[in-house]
Coordinates of C-alpha atoms and ligand atoms in Angstrom, one line a residue:
X486 CA 3.7 -3.5 26.8
X487 CA 6.8 -2.9 23.9
X488 CA 9.5 -0.5 24.5
X489 CA 11.1 -0.2 20.9
X490 CA 14.3 1.9 21.8
X491 CA 16.4 1.0 18.9
X492 CA 17.0 1.8 14.9
X493 CA 18.8 -0.2 12.3
X494 CA 21.6 2.1 11.1
X495 CA 24.8 0.4 9.3
X496 CA 24.1 -3.2 10.4
X497 CA 23.2 -2.4 13.8
X498 CA 20.7 -1.7 16.4
X499 CA 21.4 1.9 17.8
X500 CA 20.0 4.0 20.2
X501 CA 18.6 6.7 18.0
X502 CA 19.8 10.3 17.9
X503 CA 16.1 11.3 18.4
X504 CA 13.9 11.5 21.8
X505 CA 10.6 11.6 20.9
X506 CA 8.4 8.7 22.1
X507 CA 5.3 7.7 20.1
X508 CA 2.6 5.3 21.9
X509 CA 1.5 2.4 20.0
X510 CA -1.9 1.5 20.6
X511 CA -4.7 -2.0 19.8
X512 CA -6.9 0.2 17.6
X513 CA -9.5 -2.5 18.7
X514 CA -9.5 -1.8 22.4
X515 CA -8.2 1.4 22.1
X516 CA -5.2 1.1 24.6
X517 CA -1.7 1.9 24.2
X518 CA 0.6 -1.8 24.3
X519 CA 3.8 0.4 23.3
X520 CA 6.3 2.9 23.0
X521 CA 8.7 3.5 19.8
X522 CA 11.4 6.4 20.5
X523 CA 11.6 7.7 17.0
X524 CA 14.0 8.6 14.9
X525 CA 14.7 12.2 13.6
X526 CA 16.7 14.1 11.4
X527 CA 20.2 13.3 12.4
X528 CA 19.5 9.7 12.1
X529 CA 18.1 9.5 8.5
X530 CA 21.4 11.6 7.9
X531 CA 23.4 9.0 9.7
X532 CA 21.2 6.4 8.1
X533 CA 21.0 7.8 4.5
X534 CA 25.7 8.3 4.6
X535 CA 25.7 3.7 5.9
X536 CA 23.9 3.3 2.3
X537 CA 26.3 5.9 0.4
X538 CA 29.5 3.8 2.1
X539 CA 28.3 0.5 1.3
X540 CA 26.3 1.1 -1.8
X541 CA 30.1 1.1 -4.2
X542 CA 30.7 -2.3 -3.6
X543 CA 26.9 -3.3 -3.3
X544 CA 26.5 -2.4 -6.6
X545 CA 29.2 -4.4 -8.2
X546 CA 28.0 -7.6 -6.5
X547 CA 26.5 -10.3 -9.1
X548 CA 22.9 -11.3 -10.0
X549 CA 23.5 -14.6 -8.3
X550 CA 25.0 -12.5 -5.1
X551 CA 22.1 -10.8 -4.9
X552 CA 19.9 -14.1 -5.8
X553 CA 21.3 -15.4 -2.5
X554 CA 20.9 -12.7 -0.2
X555 CA 17.1 -12.3 -0.9
X556 CA 16.7 -16.1 -0.6
X557 CA 18.2 -15.4 2.6
X558 CA 15.9 -12.6 3.5
X559 CA 13.1 -14.7 2.2
X560 CA 13.9 -17.6 4.3
X561 CA 14.4 -14.7 7.3
X562 CA 10.9 -13.4 6.8
X563 CA 9.2 -16.4 6.1
X564 CA 10.1 -17.9 10.2
X565 CA 8.7 -15.0 11.8
X566 CA 5.5 -15.3 10.1
X567 CA 3.4 -16.3 13.3
X568 CA 5.0 -13.6 15.5
X569 CA 4.4 -11.1 12.4
X570 CA 0.6 -12.5 12.3
X571 CA -0.5 -11.3 15.7
X572 CA 1.5 -8.1 15.2
X573 CA -0.6 -6.9 12.6
X574 CA -3.7 -8.1 14.5
X575 CA -2.2 -6.6 17.8
X576 CA -1.2 -3.1 16.3
X577 CA -3.1 -2.8 13.2
X578 CA -6.4 -4.5 13.5
X579 CA -6.7 -6.4 10.6
X580 CA -9.5 -9.4 11.1
X581 CA -7.1 -12.9 11.5
X582 CA -8.4 -14.5 8.0
X583 CA -6.7 -11.2 6.0
X584 CA -3.9 -10.5 8.9
X585 CA -2.7 -14.2 8.0
X586 CA -2.5 -13.4 4.2
X587 CA -0.8 -9.9 5.1
X588 CA 1.7 -12.3 7.4
X589 CA 2.7 -14.2 4.2
X590 CA 2.9 -11.0 2.2
X591 CA 5.8 -10.0 3.3
X592 CA 7.7 -13.0 2.1
X593 CA 6.2 -13.7 -0.6
X594 CA 7.6 -10.2 -2.6
X595 CA 10.5 -11.0 -2.0
X596 CA 10.4 -14.6 -3.5
X597 CA 8.5 -12.7 -6.2
X598 CA 11.4 -10.5 -7.2
X599 CA 13.8 -14.1 -6.9
X600 CA 12.7 -15.0 -9.7
X601 CA 12.0 -11.6 -11.9
X602 CA 16.0 -11.2 -11.0
X603 CA 16.6 -14.7 -12.6
X604 CA 15.6 -14.5 -16.1
X605 CA 16.3 -10.7 -16.4
X606 CA 19.1 -9.4 -18.3
X607 CA 21.3 -6.4 -17.2
X608 CA 22.7 -5.9 -20.6
X609 CA 20.8 -5.4 -23.6
X610 CA 21.4 -4.5 -27.8
X611 CA 20.5 -1.4 -28.8
X612 CA 21.4 -0.8 -32.6
X613 CA 25.3 -0.8 -32.2
X614 CA 24.9 -0.3 -28.9
X615 CA 24.9 -2.0 -25.3
X616 CA 22.5 -0.6 -23.5
X617 CA 23.8 -1.9 -19.3
X618 CA 20.9 -1.3 -16.1
X619 CA 22.6 0.4 -14.0
X620 CA 21.5 0.4 -10.1
X621 CA 20.5 4.1 -9.0
X622 CA 22.5 4.6 -5.8
X623 CA 21.3 5.3 -1.8
X624 CA 16.8 4.4 -2.5
X625 CA 14.7 6.4 0.1
X626 CA 12.0 3.8 1.0
X627 CA 9.0 5.2 2.4
X628 CA 5.7 3.1 3.3
X629 CA 2.6 3.6 5.3
X630 CA 0.9 1.5 8.2
X631 CA -1.9 0.0 5.7
X632 CA 0.6 -3.3 4.6
X633 CA 3.5 -2.8 6.8
X634 CA 5.5 -5.5 6.1
X635 CA 4.6 -5.7 3.0
X636 CA 5.7 -2.4 1.5
X637 CA 8.5 -2.6 3.8
X638 CA 9.6 -5.7 1.8
X639 CA 8.0 -5.4 -1.6
X640 CA 10.3 -2.1 -2.0
X641 CA 13.4 -3.3 -0.7
X642 CA 13.3 -6.5 -2.6
X643 CA 13.5 -4.6 -6.2
X644 CA 16.2 -2.1 -4.7
X645 CA 18.3 -4.8 -3.2
X646 CA 17.9 -6.9 -6.7
X647 CA 18.7 -4.0 -8.7
X648 CA 21.8 -3.5 -6.8
X649 CA 20.8 0.0 -4.8
X650 CA 21.1 0.1 -1.5
X651 CA 18.7 1.5 0.8
X652 CA 17.3 3.8 3.7
X653 CA 13.8 3.1 4.6
X654 CA 11.2 5.1 6.3
X655 CA 8.3 2.7 7.7
X656 CA 5.2 4.3 9.6
X657 CA 5.4 5.2 12.9
X658 CA 2.1 3.1 14.0
X659 CA 3.8 -0.2 13.0
X660 CA 6.8 0.0 14.6
X661 CA 6.0 -3.3 16.1
X662 CA 5.6 -4.8 13.1
X663 CA 8.4 -3.1 11.4
X664 CA 10.6 -5.0 15.0
X665 CA 10.1 -8.3 13.2
X666 CA 11.1 -7.5 10.1
X667 CA 14.0 -5.7 10.9
X668 CA 15.3 -8.3 13.3
X669 CA 13.9 -10.9 10.5
X670 CA 16.1 -8.7 7.4
X671 CA 19.3 -8.3 10.0
X672 CA 19.4 -12.3 10.5
X673 CA 19.6 -13.1 7.1
X674 CA 23.3 -10.7 7.2
X675 CA 23.7 -9.0 4.6
X676 CA 26.6 -6.3 4.4
X677 CA 26.7 -3.3 6.8
X678 CA 24.6 -0.5 5.6
X679 CA 23.3 -2.4 2.5
X680 CA 19.3 -1.8 4.4
X681 CA 19.0 1.1 7.3
X682 CA 15.4 1.0 8.8
X683 CA 15.2 4.3 10.5
X684 CA 11.4 4.8 12.0
X685 CA 10.1 8.4 12.7
X686 CA 8.1 11.0 11.3
X687 CA 7.0 11.7 7.8
X688 CA 8.3 15.3 8.7
X689 CA 11.4 14.5 9.9
X690 CA 12.9 11.8 8.6
X691 CA 10.8 12.0 5.4
X692 CA 11.3 15.0 5.0
X693 CA 15.1 14.7 5.2
X694 CA 15.1 11.9 2.9
X695 CA 13.4 13.8 0.0
X696 CA 15.5 16.1 0.2
X697 CA 18.8 14.6 1.2
X698 CA 21.2 15.1 -1.9
X699 CA 22.8 11.7 -1.7
X700 CA 19.2 10.3 -1.9
X701 CA 19.0 9.1 -5.2
X702 CA 15.5 7.7 -5.5
X703 CA 11.9 7.5 -3.6
X704 CA 10.2 5.2 -3.8
X705 CA 6.9 6.6 -1.8
X706 CA 3.4 4.6 -0.8
X707 CA 0.8 7.1 1.1
X708 CA -1.6 9.8 0.2
X709 CA -1.7 12.0 -2.9
X710 CA -0.9 15.2 -0.2
X711 CA 2.2 13.8 1.2
X712 CA 3.3 12.3 -2.5
X713 CA 3.4 15.7 -4.3
X714 CA 5.3 17.1 -1.4
X715 CA 7.9 14.4 -1.9
X716 CA 7.9 15.2 -5.8
X717 CA 8.6 19.0 -5.1
X718 CA 10.8 18.7 -2.0
X719 CA 13.0 15.7 -4.7
X720 CA 13.2 18.3 -7.9
X721 CA 15.5 20.2 -6.1
X722 CA 18.1 17.3 -6.6
X723 CA 16.4 15.4 -9.6
X724 CA 15.4 12.4 -7.6
X725 CA 14.0 10.0 -9.6
X726 CA 10.7 8.9 -8.2
X727 CA 8.1 5.9 -7.8
X728 CA 4.9 7.5 -5.8
X729 CA 1.8 5.1 -5.1
X730 CA -0.6 7.4 -4.2
X731 CA -4.5 6.9 -3.4
X732 CA -7.2 5.9 -5.7
X733 CA -10.9 6.5 -5.8
X734 CA -11.4 3.0 -7.7
X735 CA -14.8 1.9 -10.1
X736 CA -16.3 -1.2 -9.6
X737 CA -18.3 -1.1 -13.2
X738 CA -21.0 -3.4 -13.1
X739 CA -22.4 -4.2 -16.5
X740 CA -26.0 -4.9 -17.0
X741 CA -25.5 -8.6 -17.9
X742 CA -23.9 -9.1 -14.7
X743 CA -25.2 -12.3 -12.5
X744 CA -25.9 -10.4 -9.0
X745 CA -25.4 -13.1 -7.2
X746 CA -21.6 -13.3 -8.0
X747 CA -21.6 -8.9 -8.7
X748 CA -22.5 -7.9 -5.1
X749 CA -19.8 -10.6 -3.1
X750 CA -17.2 -9.0 -5.9
X751 CA -18.0 -5.7 -5.2
X752 CA -18.3 -5.9 -1.6
X753 CA -14.9 -7.5 -0.9
X754 CA -13.3 -5.1 -3.7
X755 CA -14.8 -2.5 -1.6
X756 CA -14.5 -4.0 1.9
X757 CA -10.4 -5.3 2.0
X758 CA -8.0 -4.5 4.1
X759 CA -11.4 -3.3 6.3
X760 CA -11.5 -0.4 3.7
X761 CA -8.3 0.9 3.9
X762 CA -7.1 0.0 1.1
X763 CA -5.7 2.0 -1.7
X764 CA -7.0 0.0 -4.5
X765 CA -10.4 -0.1 -2.9
X766 CA -13.3 -0.1 -5.2
X767 CA -15.6 2.6 -3.5
X768 CA -17.5 3.6 -6.3
X769 CA -19.8 1.1 -7.4
X770 CA -21.8 1.8 -10.8
X771 CA -24.8 -0.1 -11.5
X772 CA -26.9 0.3 -14.8
X773 CA -29.9 2.1 -13.6
X774 CA -32.6 -0.5 -14.8
X775 CA -30.9 -2.8 -12.3
X776 CA -30.8 -0.7 -9.6
X777 CA -33.5 -1.3 -7.2
X778 CA -32.5 -5.1 -7.8
X779 CA -28.8 -4.8 -7.0
X780 CA -29.5 -2.6 -3.6
X781 CA -31.5 -5.1 -2.7
X782 CA -29.0 -7.5 -2.6
X783 CA -26.1 -5.3 -1.4
X784 CA -28.5 -4.7 1.7
X785 CA -28.9 -8.2 2.9
X786 CA -25.3 -8.5 2.0
X787 CA -23.7 -6.2 4.4
X788 CA -26.1 -6.9 7.2
X789 CA -24.3 -10.5 6.9
X790 CA -21.0 -8.7 6.5
X791 CA -19.9 -8.7 10.1
X792 CA -17.5 -5.7 11.7
X793 CA -16.1 -6.4 15.0
X794 CA -13.5 -8.4 17.0
X795 CA -10.5 -8.9 14.7
X796 CA -9.6 -12.1 16.6
X797 CA -13.6 -13.7 15.9
X798 CA -12.9 -15.4 12.6
X799 CA -16.4 -14.4 11.4
X800 CA -15.2 -10.8 11.0
X801 CA -14.6 -8.8 7.9
X802 CA -14.3 -5.8 9.0
X803 CA -11.5 -5.0 11.7
X804 CA -11.2 -1.4 13.2
X805 CA -9.6 1.4 11.3
X806 CA -6.4 2.1 12.3
X807 CA -6.2 5.1 14.4
X808 CA -9.0 7.3 16.3
X809 CA -7.5 10.5 13.5
X810 CA -8.6 8.1 10.7
X811 CA -12.3 6.9 12.4
X812 CA -13.2 10.7 12.9
X813 CA -11.9 11.1 9.4
X814 CA -14.4 8.5 8.1
X815 CA -17.4 9.4 10.2
X816 CA -16.7 13.0 8.6
X817 CA -17.6 11.5 5.4
X818 CA -20.1 9.6 6.6
X819 CA -21.7 12.6 7.6
X820 CA -20.7 14.8 4.5
X821 CA -22.4 12.0 2.5
X822 CA -25.6 12.7 4.5
X823 CA -25.5 16.1 4.2
X824 CA -25.1 15.9 1.0
X825 CA -27.7 13.9 0.4
X826 CA -27.0 10.8 -1.0
X827 CA -29.2 7.7 0.5
X828 CA -28.2 5.2 3.4
X829 CA -28.8 1.7 2.4
X830 CA -26.6 0.1 4.9
X831 CA -24.1 1.2 8.0
X832 CA -24.4 5.1 8.9
X833 CA -22.7 7.1 11.5
X834 CA -21.1 5.6 14.9
X835 CA -20.2 2.0 16.0
X836 CA -21.4 -1.4 14.9
X837 CA -24.3 -2.4 16.9
X838 CA -22.9 -4.2 20.5
X839 CA -19.6 -2.5 19.6
X840 CA -19.2 -0.6 22.6
X841 CA -14.8 0.8 22.5
X842 CA -12.6 0.7 19.4
X843 CA -11.9 2.2 16.7
X844 CA -14.9 0.7 14.4
X845 CA -16.6 1.9 11.8
X846 CA -20.3 0.5 10.6
X847 CA -20.1 -1.3 6.8
X848 CA -21.9 1.7 5.2
X849 CA -23.1 2.1 1.8
X850 CA -24.9 5.0 -0.1
X851 CA -27.3 4.9 -3.0
X852 CA -28.3 7.8 -4.9
X853 CA -24.4 8.9 -5.2
X854 CA -23.5 11.6 -8.0
X855 CA -20.2 11.1 -9.5
X856 CA -19.4 14.8 -8.3
X857 CA -20.3 14.7 -4.1
X858 CA -17.3 14.6 -2.1
X859 CA -18.4 10.9 -1.3
X860 CA -17.3 10.1 -4.4
X861 CA -14.7 12.2 -5.8
X862 CA -12.5 11.9 -2.4
X863 CA -10.8 8.8 -0.7
X864 CA -12.1 7.8 2.6
X865 CA -10.0 4.9 3.5
X866 CA -12.5 3.4 5.6
X867 CA -15.6 0.8 4.7
X868 CA -17.9 3.7 3.5
X869 CA -18.8 2.9 -0.3
X870 CA -20.9 4.7 -3.0
X871 CA -23.6 3.2 -5.9
X872 CA -23.7 5.4 -8.9
X873 CA -26.1 4.8 -11.2
X874 CA -25.5 4.9 -14.6
X875 CA -27.7 4.9 -18.2
X876 CA -25.8 3.3 -20.9
X877 CA -22.3 1.6 -21.3
X878 CA -20.6 4.8 -22.5
X879 CA -22.2 6.9 -19.4
X880 CA -20.3 4.4 -16.9
X881 CA -17.2 4.6 -18.8
X882 CA -17.1 8.2 -19.1
X883 CA -18.1 8.1 -14.9
X884 CA -15.3 5.8 -14.8
X885 CA -12.8 7.8 -15.8
X886 CA -14.4 11.2 -13.9
X887 CA -12.1 11.4 -11.2
X888 CA -8.3 12.1 -10.5
X889 CA -7.1 9.0 -9.6
X890 CA -6.5 5.8 -11.8
X891 CA -4.9 3.3 -9.4
X892 CA -7.5 0.8 -9.9
X893 CA -10.6 -0.9 -11.7
X894 CA -13.7 -3.6 -11.7
X895 CA -15.2 -4.8 -14.5
X896 CA -18.2 -7.1 -13.7
X897 CA -19.6 -8.6 -16.9
X898 CA -21.3 -12.2 -17.9
X899 CA -19.8 -11.2 -21.0
X900 CA -15.8 -11.8 -21.4
X901 CA -15.4 -9.9 -24.3
X902 CA -17.8 -7.1 -23.5
X903 CA -16.0 -6.9 -20.3
X904 CA -13.1 -6.1 -22.0
X905 CA -13.2 -3.9 -24.4
X906 CA -14.8 -2.0 -21.3
X907 CA -11.3 -2.5 -19.4
X908 CA -9.6 -1.2 -22.3
X909 CA -11.4 2.0 -22.1
X910 CA -10.6 3.2 -18.5
X911 CA -7.6 5.4 -17.3
X912 CA -6.3 2.9 -14.4
X913 CA -2.9 1.3 -13.8
X914 CA -5.1 -2.1 -12.9
X915 CA -8.2 -3.2 -14.4
X916 CA -9.5 -6.9 -12.9
X917 CA -11.8 -8.4 -14.7
X918 CA -14.5 -10.4 -13.2
X919 CA -11.8 -11.5 -10.1
X920 CA -9.9 -9.7 -7.7
X921 CA -6.9 -11.8 -7.5
X922 CA -3.3 -10.5 -6.9
X923 CA -0.6 -10.9 -10.4
X924 CA 2.5 -10.5 -8.7
X925 CA 4.4 -10.3 -12.2
X926 CA 2.1 -7.3 -13.5
X927 CA 3.1 -3.9 -13.2
X928 CA 1.1 -1.9 -10.3
X929 CA 1.2 2.1 -10.3
X930 CA -1.3 4.9 -11.2
X931 CA -2.8 6.9 -14.0
X932 CA -3.0 10.9 -13.1
X933 CA -2.7 11.5 -9.2
X934 CA -2.6 7.9 -8.1
X935 CA 1.1 7.9 -8.8
X936 CA 3.9 7.8 -10.8
X937 CA 6.2 4.9 -11.7
X938 CA 5.4 1.4 -11.6
X939 CA 6.0 -1.2 -8.8
X940 CA 6.0 -5.5 -8.9
X941 CA 8.1 -7.4 -11.9
X942 CA 10.3 -6.1 -15.0
X943 CA 8.9 -2.8 -14.5
X944 CA 9.2 -2.3 -10.3
X945 CA 13.2 -3.6 -10.6
X946 CA 13.8 -1.5 -13.8
X947 CA 12.5 1.4 -11.3
X948 CA 15.8 1.2 -9.4
X949 CA 18.3 1.6 -12.1
X950 CA 19.4 3.6 -14.7
X951 CA 20.0 2.3 -18.8
X952 CA 23.6 3.3 -19.7
X953 CA 24.6 3.3 -23.5
X954 CA 27.6 1.8 -24.3
X955 CA 28.5 2.8 -27.9
X956 CA 31.8 1.7 -30.0
X957 CA 31.3 -1.9 -28.2
X958 CA 31.6 -4.9 -30.9
Ligands
LIG2402 P1 0.8 9.5 4.3 O1 1.3 9.8 3.2 O2 0.4 10.3 5.9 O3 1.8 8.6 5.3 C1 3.0 7.9 4.3 C2 4.2 7.7 4.6 O4 4.7 9.0 4.5 C3 4.4 7.8 6.4 O5 5.8 6.9 6.6 C4 4.4 9.2 6.7 O6 5.3 9.1 7.9 C5 5.5 9.5 5.6 N1 5.6 11.3 5.5 C6 4.4 12.2 5.9 N2 4.8 13.0 5.5 C7 5.4 13.2 5.1 C8 7.0 14.4 4.0 N3 6.8 15.3 4.4 N4 7.7 13.7 3.4 C9 8.7 12.1 3.3 N5 7.2 11.7 3.8 C10 6.3 12.0 4.6 O7 -0.6 7.7 4.5 P2 -0.9 6.8 5.2 O8 -1.9 7.9 6.0 O9 0.2 6.7 5.9 O10 -1.4 5.6 4.6 C11 -3.0 5.9 3.6 C12 -2.6 6.4 2.1 O11 -1.5 6.0 1.4 C13 -3.9 6.6 1.5 O12 -4.0 7.8 1.3 C14 -3.6 5.4 0.5 O13 -4.4 5.5 -0.8 C15 -2.2 5.3 0.3 N6 -1.8 3.9 -0.4 C16 -1.5 3.8 -1.5 C17 -1.2 2.4 -1.9 C18 -0.6 2.3 -3.3 O14 -0.1 1.8 -3.6 N7 -0.8 3.0 -4.5 C19 -1.0 1.9 -1.1 C20 -1.6 1.7 0.4 C21 -1.6 3.0 0.4

C-alpha cells in the first residue's frame, strides 16, 4: 500500500496544502493499492510562483545547456524503466507488452527532443529582420491517465527545450507512476522551480493553472469537453494553448485491400491501449461488396483476442482504468444495441471466465450507420463499429463526417491510391498501411480534436513566440 503525501514544488518534495486523500486502484483486481494526498489551488499558486521565479534565468540558458539538462533527464527516467513498468501494469492495467512500450516511451520522448534541439535555429532571417524565437514563460502542462509518463515527459521536454519553466498537473489516477517520474526528474538536478508537479483534481488545480495570469501557455491532453473549458478560462488572459483532445478515427479499408493484413491492422488500431487511446481507429469503413467476408474474418480474429489479466503475456486487452470508465463503455455497448447495430463480437458484461476487474469484452458492431451515437461519440474502450460504404467517394465523405480529426488510417494494396485518399481526409495524421509512430512528425487534431501540434519542430515552437528585430544588420 503506497502513501504518496508529497508534491514537487521549487525543487523539493513538500507536503501539500491540500488535505484530500484519493484512493489508487489496481483496475484488474478492483482493489485499493495506495492513497495520494492531493494538491489544491494554493499548491498550484505556489508552484506557479516558483516557476515564475525560475523563468528569467532559465529562459536565458543556451541551447547547449538545455541539451545537457535534457540528456540528464533522459538518463534518469530511463534508469527507472522497470519500476515504471511495474507501476503501469499495477495502477493502469496495461497488458505487459504494451506496458513495456509505455515504460520506455517517457525516456524516448526526451531523447527525441534533444535531436530536434540540436539542429534547431532560434534565430532566422525574414527580409531585413532577425526573427528570434523566444520562450513564452510559465507553461501549465495538464495530462490524462492513459499514458501518464509519456505525456508528462513529452510536454515537459518541449517546454524545457524552448526555455520555458513548467507546472505539471497529471491525472490524480496515475499518482504512483507520477511519483516515479518525479523522483527521476528530481535526480536530473534541474534548477529549482524549473519544473513543478502538483497532482490534484482538474476542477481545482487544473482550473487554477488555466486561469492564473502568470501562466503564459497551457498544453493540455484530455477530453474535448475539458479542453473547451480550458480554452474559455484561458481566454481571459489570452493564454497560448495546445489542446490534444478526443478522436473518432476512421480506418478506411479500400476495396483492393488484402484482408489477411487489413483485419489484424484494424484490430490493433482499434484495440490499442485496451481501446483507451485517442487515436484508436474506431470507425472501420468497409466496402459493401466485401462486407460479409470482412465480418467473418473479424469474428475469427476477435475470438482470438484475449482480454483479461494484464500480467498474462497472451493478453492483448487489459481492464478499463476505473469503474467509471468501465460503466461508460458498458453504457455505450447498450446504446449500440439499442440503436439497432448488429453485434458480431463481444457485448455487455465481462469477458467469459473473468469474475472481477474492470474488464470489457472486445466488442465489434456491424450494420452501423455513421449517424449512430456509437459512430459519433468517443467511447474510449475496446468497442469498434463497422460501417459499410458503396464507393471510395462515399468512404471519404463518411471518414470526414465527424466533429473530430485526430488520426485516420487507410489500407490498400495500391500505395498511390491510398495516398490519394489520405490527401482528402481531414485529420492531423493519416497512417497508410502502417501503425508505426514517427516522433519527428507533428501530432495533433483538426476540428474538435484540438488546437496546435506536438512533437518535432512544430511541438517545440508551440512553446515560443516569434520576435522580430528590425534595424539589425
Ligand atoms: P479529462 O479531460 O477528464 O482529464 C484530463 C486532465 O484534465 C486530467 O488531469 C484532469 O484532472 C484535468 N482536468 C479535468 N477538469 C479540468 C478543468 N476544469 N480544468 C483543468 N483541468 C482539468 O480526460 P481523461 O479522462 O483523463 O482522459 C481521456 C480523454 O483524453 C479522452 O477524451 C481522450 O481522447 C483524450 N486524450 C487525447 C489525447 C491526444 O493526444 N489527443 C491523448 C490521450 C487522451
